[in-house]
Amino acid sequence: NEFIIQIEKEESRNTGLKGILDNLVIDSTNKSIKINDLKTTSKTLSEFPETVEFYKLWMQAALYKKLVTETFLLANGLDPNEWDIKFTFIVIDKYKQSYCFGVSENTMKAWEENLEKELKKADWHYSNNRYDLPYELATTNVLL
């Protein structure tokens, strides 16, 4: 519970990555890893999927999976394809109702691809020390 995990700076990235996982369960016998993230919301459970997009919680989920994969599997010479990594949002709503929202493999794959794009943008800002404009405006000539 509340496990701090980080990746140091790499050749392909000018910054490290860090996160604090609410709950991490590693079952090496069955080659499975569960990442559980607790969320409270002032909305209802049925509104949570929209919240994932609005607050970009998908980015956190993909980042946590990346951190776990690189720290526990790749760093120890293990093949991530042989492991089952599941991410779950455990949500408590305004009525104190709770629900566990799992994330499908297809959804996580899309989130991971989007995370890589966002990390490249963040790396560009950091490398160029440019924070005055969004990436798309700072790197291209936008015509209306």
PDB file of C-alpha atoms in Angstrom:
ATOM      1  CA  ASN A   1       0.000   0.000   0.000  1.00  0.00           C
ATOM      2  CA  GLU A   2       1.177   3.508  -0.901  1.00  0.00           C
ATOM      3  CA  PHE A   3       4.199   2.204  -2.739  1.00  0.00           C
ATOM      4  CA  ILE A   4       6.557   4.836  -4.194  1.00  0.00           C
ATOM      5  CA  ILE A   5       8.007   3.758  -7.515  1.00  0.00           C
ATOM      6  CA  GLN A   6      10.228   5.612  -9.969  1.00  0.00           C
ATOM      7  CA  ILE A   7      12.283   5.295 -13.118  1.00  0.00           C
ATOM      8  CA  GLU A   8      15.457   7.292 -13.537  1.00  0.00           C
ATOM      9  CA  LYS A   9      16.212   9.386 -16.615  1.00  0.00           C
ATOM     10  CA  GLU A  10      16.763   7.329 -19.776  1.00  0.00           C
ATOM     11  CA  GLU A  11      18.497   7.992 -23.097  1.00  0.00           C
ATOM     12  CA  SER A  12      15.141   8.420 -24.824  1.00  0.00           C
ATOM     13  CA  ARG A  13      13.824  10.757 -22.115  1.00  0.00           C
ATOM     14  CA  ASN A  14      15.339  13.734 -20.321  1.00  0.00           C
ATOM     15  CA  THR A  15      13.312  13.226 -17.161  1.00  0.00           C
ATOM     16  CA  GLY A  16      12.560  10.417 -14.786  1.00  0.00           C
ATOM     17  CA  LEU A  17       9.097   9.207 -13.870  1.00  0.00           C
ATOM     18  CA  LYS A  18       7.628   8.712 -10.420  1.00  0.00           C
ATOM     19  CA  GLY A  19       4.319   7.623  -8.908  1.00  0.00           C
ATOM     20  CA  ILE A  20       2.784   6.561  -5.622  1.00  0.00           C
ATOM     21  CA  LEU A  21       0.670   3.471  -6.132  1.00  0.00           C
ATOM     22  CA  ASP A  22      -2.234   3.057  -3.723  1.00  0.00           C
ATOM     23  CA  ASN A  23      -2.039  -0.733  -3.789  1.00  0.00           C
ATOM     24  CA  LEU A  24       0.202  -3.184  -5.620  1.00  0.00           C
ATOM     25  CA  VAL A  25      -0.156  -6.976  -5.501  1.00  0.00           C
ATOM     26  CA  ILE A  26       2.534  -9.136  -7.102  1.00  0.00           C
ATOM     27  CA  ASP A  27       1.924 -12.866  -7.422  1.00  0.00           C
ATOM     28  CA  SER A  28       5.155 -14.302  -8.818  1.00  0.00           C
ATOM     29  CA  THR A  29       3.835 -17.877  -8.707  1.00  0.00           C
ATOM     30  CA  ASN A  30       1.007 -17.062 -11.134  1.00  0.00           C
ATOM     31  CA  LYS A  31       2.960 -14.278 -12.902  1.00  0.00           C
ATOM     32  CA  SER A  32       0.291 -11.694 -12.212  1.00  0.00           C
ATOM     33  CA  ILE A  33       0.404  -8.114 -11.010  1.00  0.00           C
ATOM     34  CA  LYS A  34      -2.566  -6.082  -9.826  1.00  0.00           C
ATOM     35  CA  ILE A  35      -2.386  -2.308  -9.609  1.00  0.00           C
ATOM     36  CA  ASN A  36      -5.302  -0.874  -7.640  1.00  0.00           C
ATOM     37  CA  ASP A  37      -5.939   2.863  -7.532  1.00  0.00           C
ATOM     38  CA  LEU A  38      -8.422   4.268  -5.032  1.00  0.00           C
ATOM     39  CA  LYS A  39     -10.523   7.229  -6.170  1.00  0.00           C
ATOM     40  CA  THR A  40     -13.164   9.194  -4.318  1.00  0.00           C
ATOM     41  CA  THR A  41     -15.548  11.353  -6.276  1.00  0.00           C
ATOM     42  CA  SER A  42     -18.277  13.884  -5.601  1.00  0.00           C
ATOM     43  CA  LYS A  43     -20.172  12.387  -8.535  1.00  0.00           C
ATOM     44  CA  THR A  44     -21.995   9.088  -8.951  1.00  0.00           C
ATOM     45  CA  LEU A  45     -20.407   5.800  -9.940  1.00  0.00           C
ATOM     46  CA  SER A  46     -22.125   5.914 -13.326  1.00  0.00           C
ATOM     47  CA  GLU A  47     -20.353   9.211 -14.083  1.00  0.00           C
ATOM     48  CA  PHE A  48     -16.871   7.849 -13.362  1.00  0.00           C
ATOM     49  CA  PRO A  49     -16.010   6.753 -16.945  1.00  0.00           C
ATOM     50  CA  GLU A  50     -16.456  10.393 -18.036  1.00  0.00           C
ATOM     51  CA  THR A  51     -14.223  11.471 -15.142  1.00  0.00           C
ATOM     52  CA  VAL A  52     -11.431   9.237 -16.446  1.00  0.00           C
ATOM     53  CA  GLU A  53     -11.370  11.248 -19.666  1.00  0.00           C
ATOM     54  CA  PHE A  54     -12.000  14.692 -18.161  1.00  0.00           C
ATOM     55  CA  TYR A  55      -9.216  14.428 -15.572  1.00  0.00           C
ATOM     56  CA  LYS A  56      -7.019  12.256 -17.801  1.00  0.00           C
ATOM     57  CA  LEU A  57      -6.910   9.505 -15.204  1.00  0.00           C
ATOM     58  CA  TRP A  58      -6.086   7.168 -18.087  1.00  0.00           C
ATOM     59  CA  MET A  59      -2.641   8.788 -18.106  1.00  0.00           C
ATOM     60  CA  GLN A  60      -2.077   7.833 -14.474  1.00  0.00           C
ATOM     61  CA  ALA A  61      -3.178   4.239 -15.133  1.00  0.00           C
ATOM     62  CA  ALA A  62      -0.838   3.852 -18.125  1.00  0.00           C
ATOM     63  CA  LEU A  63       2.021   5.513 -16.239  1.00  0.00           C
ATOM     64  CA  TYR A  64       1.604   3.195 -13.260  1.00  0.00           C
ATOM     65  CA  LYS A  65       1.658   0.178 -15.548  1.00  0.00           C
ATOM     66  CA  LYS A  66       4.817   1.501 -17.220  1.00  0.00           C
ATOM     67  CA  LEU A  67       6.497   2.080 -13.859  1.00  0.00           C
ATOM     68  CA  VAL A  68       5.616  -1.405 -12.622  1.00  0.00           C
ATOM     69  CA  THR A  69       6.664  -3.074 -15.887  1.00  0.00           C
ATOM     70  CA  GLU A  70      10.033  -1.344 -16.027  1.00  0.00           C
ATOM     71  CA  THR A  71      10.830  -1.564 -12.304  1.00  0.00           C
ATOM     72  CA  PHE A  72       9.675  -5.075 -11.432  1.00  0.00           C
ATOM     73  CA  LEU A  73       9.859  -6.946 -14.707  1.00  0.00           C
ATOM     74  CA  LEU A  74      12.352  -5.458 -17.162  1.00  0.00           C
ATOM     75  CA  ALA A  75      14.830  -4.443 -14.443  1.00  0.00           C
ATOM     76  CA  ASN A  76      14.857  -8.063 -13.261  1.00  0.00           C
ATOM     77  CA  GLY A  77      15.211  -9.576 -16.726  1.00  0.00           C
ATOM     78  CA  LEU A  78      11.617 -10.823 -16.848  1.00  0.00           C
ATOM     79  CA  ASP A  79       9.490 -10.829 -20.005  1.00  0.00           C
ATOM     80  CA  PRO A  80       6.410  -8.603 -19.532  1.00  0.00           C
ATOM     81  CA  ASN A  81       4.556 -10.670 -22.154  1.00  0.00           C
ATOM     82  CA  GLU A  82       4.622 -13.618 -19.760  1.00  0.00           C
ATOM     83  CA  TRP A  83       2.917 -11.620 -16.998  1.00  0.00           C
ATOM     84  CA  ASP A  84      -0.707 -10.624 -16.554  1.00  0.00           C
ATOM     85  CA  ILE A  85      -0.830  -6.986 -15.415  1.00  0.00           C
ATOM     86  CA  LYS A  86      -4.255  -5.661 -14.439  1.00  0.00           C
ATOM     87  CA  PHE A  87      -5.196  -2.125 -13.456  1.00  0.00           C
ATOM     88  CA  THR A  88      -8.331  -1.355 -11.433  1.00  0.00           C
ATOM     89  CA  PHE A  89      -9.868   1.927 -10.309  1.00  0.00           C
ATOM     90  CA  ILE A  90     -11.578   1.347  -6.962  1.00  0.00           C
ATOM     91  CA  VAL A  91     -14.103   4.183  -6.797  1.00  0.00           C
ATOM     92  CA  ILE A  92     -16.128   5.503  -3.877  1.00  0.00           C
ATOM     93  CA  ASP A  93     -18.839   7.947  -4.930  1.00  0.00           C
ATOM     94  CA  LYS A  94     -20.766  10.708  -3.187  1.00  0.00           C
ATOM     95  CA  TYR A  95     -23.273   8.196  -1.776  1.00  0.00           C
ATOM     96  CA  LYS A  96     -20.436   6.075  -0.309  1.00  0.00           C
ATOM     97  CA  GLN A  97     -21.136   3.379  -2.882  1.00  0.00           C
ATOM     98  CA  SER A  98     -18.096   1.629  -4.297  1.00  0.00           C
ATOM     99  CA  TYR A  99     -17.279  -0.136  -7.528  1.00  0.00           C
ATOM    100  CA  CYS A 100     -14.144  -1.643  -9.060  1.00  0.00           C
ATOM    101  CA  PHE A 101     -13.650  -0.458 -12.642  1.00  0.00           C
ATOM    102  CA  GLY A 102     -11.308  -2.825 -14.439  1.00  0.00           C
ATOM    103  CA  VAL A 103      -9.435  -1.789 -17.573  1.00  0.00           C
ATOM    104  CA  SER A 104      -9.466  -4.051 -20.637  1.00  0.00           C
ATOM    105  CA  GLU A 105      -6.239  -4.950 -22.458  1.00  0.00           C
ATOM    106  CA  ASN A 106      -7.357  -3.027 -25.559  1.00  0.00           C
ATOM    107  CA  THR A 107      -8.166   0.083 -23.540  1.00  0.00           C
ATOM    108  CA  MET A 108      -4.861  -0.079 -21.655  1.00  0.00           C
ATOM    109  CA  LYS A 109      -2.948  -0.504 -24.914  1.00  0.00           C
ATOM    110  CA  ALA A 110      -4.596   2.653 -26.313  1.00  0.00           C
ATOM    111  CA  TRP A 111      -3.850   4.516 -23.081  1.00  0.00           C
ATOM    112  CA  GLU A 112      -0.210   3.382 -23.206  1.00  0.00           C
ATOM    113  CA  GLU A 113       0.144   4.647 -26.783  1.00  0.00           C
ATOM    114  CA  ASN A 114      -1.390   7.998 -25.795  1.00  0.00           C
ATOM    115  CA  LEU A 115       0.876   8.202 -22.740  1.00  0.00           C
ATOM    116  CA  GLU A 116       3.980   7.804 -24.920  1.00  0.00           C
ATOM    117  CA  LYS A 117       2.809  10.705 -27.101  1.00  0.00           C
ATOM    118  CA  GLU A 118       2.229  12.870 -24.026  1.00  0.00           C
ATOM    119  CA  LEU A 119       5.623  11.955 -22.558  1.00  0.00           C
ATOM    120  CA  LYS A 120       7.311  13.002 -25.817  1.00  0.00           C
ATOM    121  CA  LYS A 121       5.545  16.361 -25.630  1.00  0.00           C
ATOM    122  CA  ALA A 122       6.561  16.816 -21.993  1.00  0.00           C
ATOM    123  CA  ASP A 123      10.134  15.859 -22.852  1.00  0.00           C
ATOM    124  CA  TRP A 124      10.186  18.432 -25.655  1.00  0.00           C
ATOM    125  CA  HIS A 125       9.044  21.169 -23.255  1.00  0.00           C
ATOM    126  CA  TYR A 126      11.644  20.140 -20.681  1.00  0.00           C
ATOM    127  CA  SER A 127      14.500  19.814 -23.199  1.00  0.00           C
ATOM    128  CA  ASN A 128      13.748  23.161 -24.812  1.00  0.00           C
ATOM    129  CA  ASN A 129      12.788  24.924 -21.578  1.00  0.00           C
ATOM    130  CA  ARG A 130       9.637  26.145 -23.344  1.00  0.00           C
ATOM    131  CA  TYR A 131       6.449  26.350 -21.351  1.00  0.00           C
ATOM    132  CA  ASP A 132       4.856  29.419 -22.900  1.00  0.00           C
ATOM    133  CA  LEU A 133       2.698  27.561 -25.449  1.00  0.00           C
ATOM    134  CA  PRO A 134       1.132  24.122 -25.829  1.00  0.00           C
ATOM    135  CA  TYR A 135       3.344  21.671 -27.736  1.00  0.00           C
ATOM    136  CA  GLU A 136       1.263  21.777 -30.937  1.00  0.00           C
ATOM    137  CA  LEU A 137       1.446  25.578 -31.111  1.00  0.00           C
ATOM    138  CA  ALA A 138       5.105  25.784 -30.131  1.00  0.00           C
ATOM    139  CA  THR A 139       6.252  23.235 -32.731  1.00  0.00           C
ATOM    140  CA  THR A 140       4.100  23.988 -35.780  1.00  0.00           C
ATOM    141  CA  ASN A 141       2.591  26.886 -37.628  1.00  0.00           C
ATOM    142  CA  VAL A 142      -1.135  26.480 -37.044  1.00  0.00           C
ATOM    143  CA  LEU A 143      -3.395  27.882 -39.750  1.00  0.00           C
ATOM    144  CA  LEU A 144      -7.107  28.374 -39.273  1.00  0.00           C
TER     145      LEU A 144
END
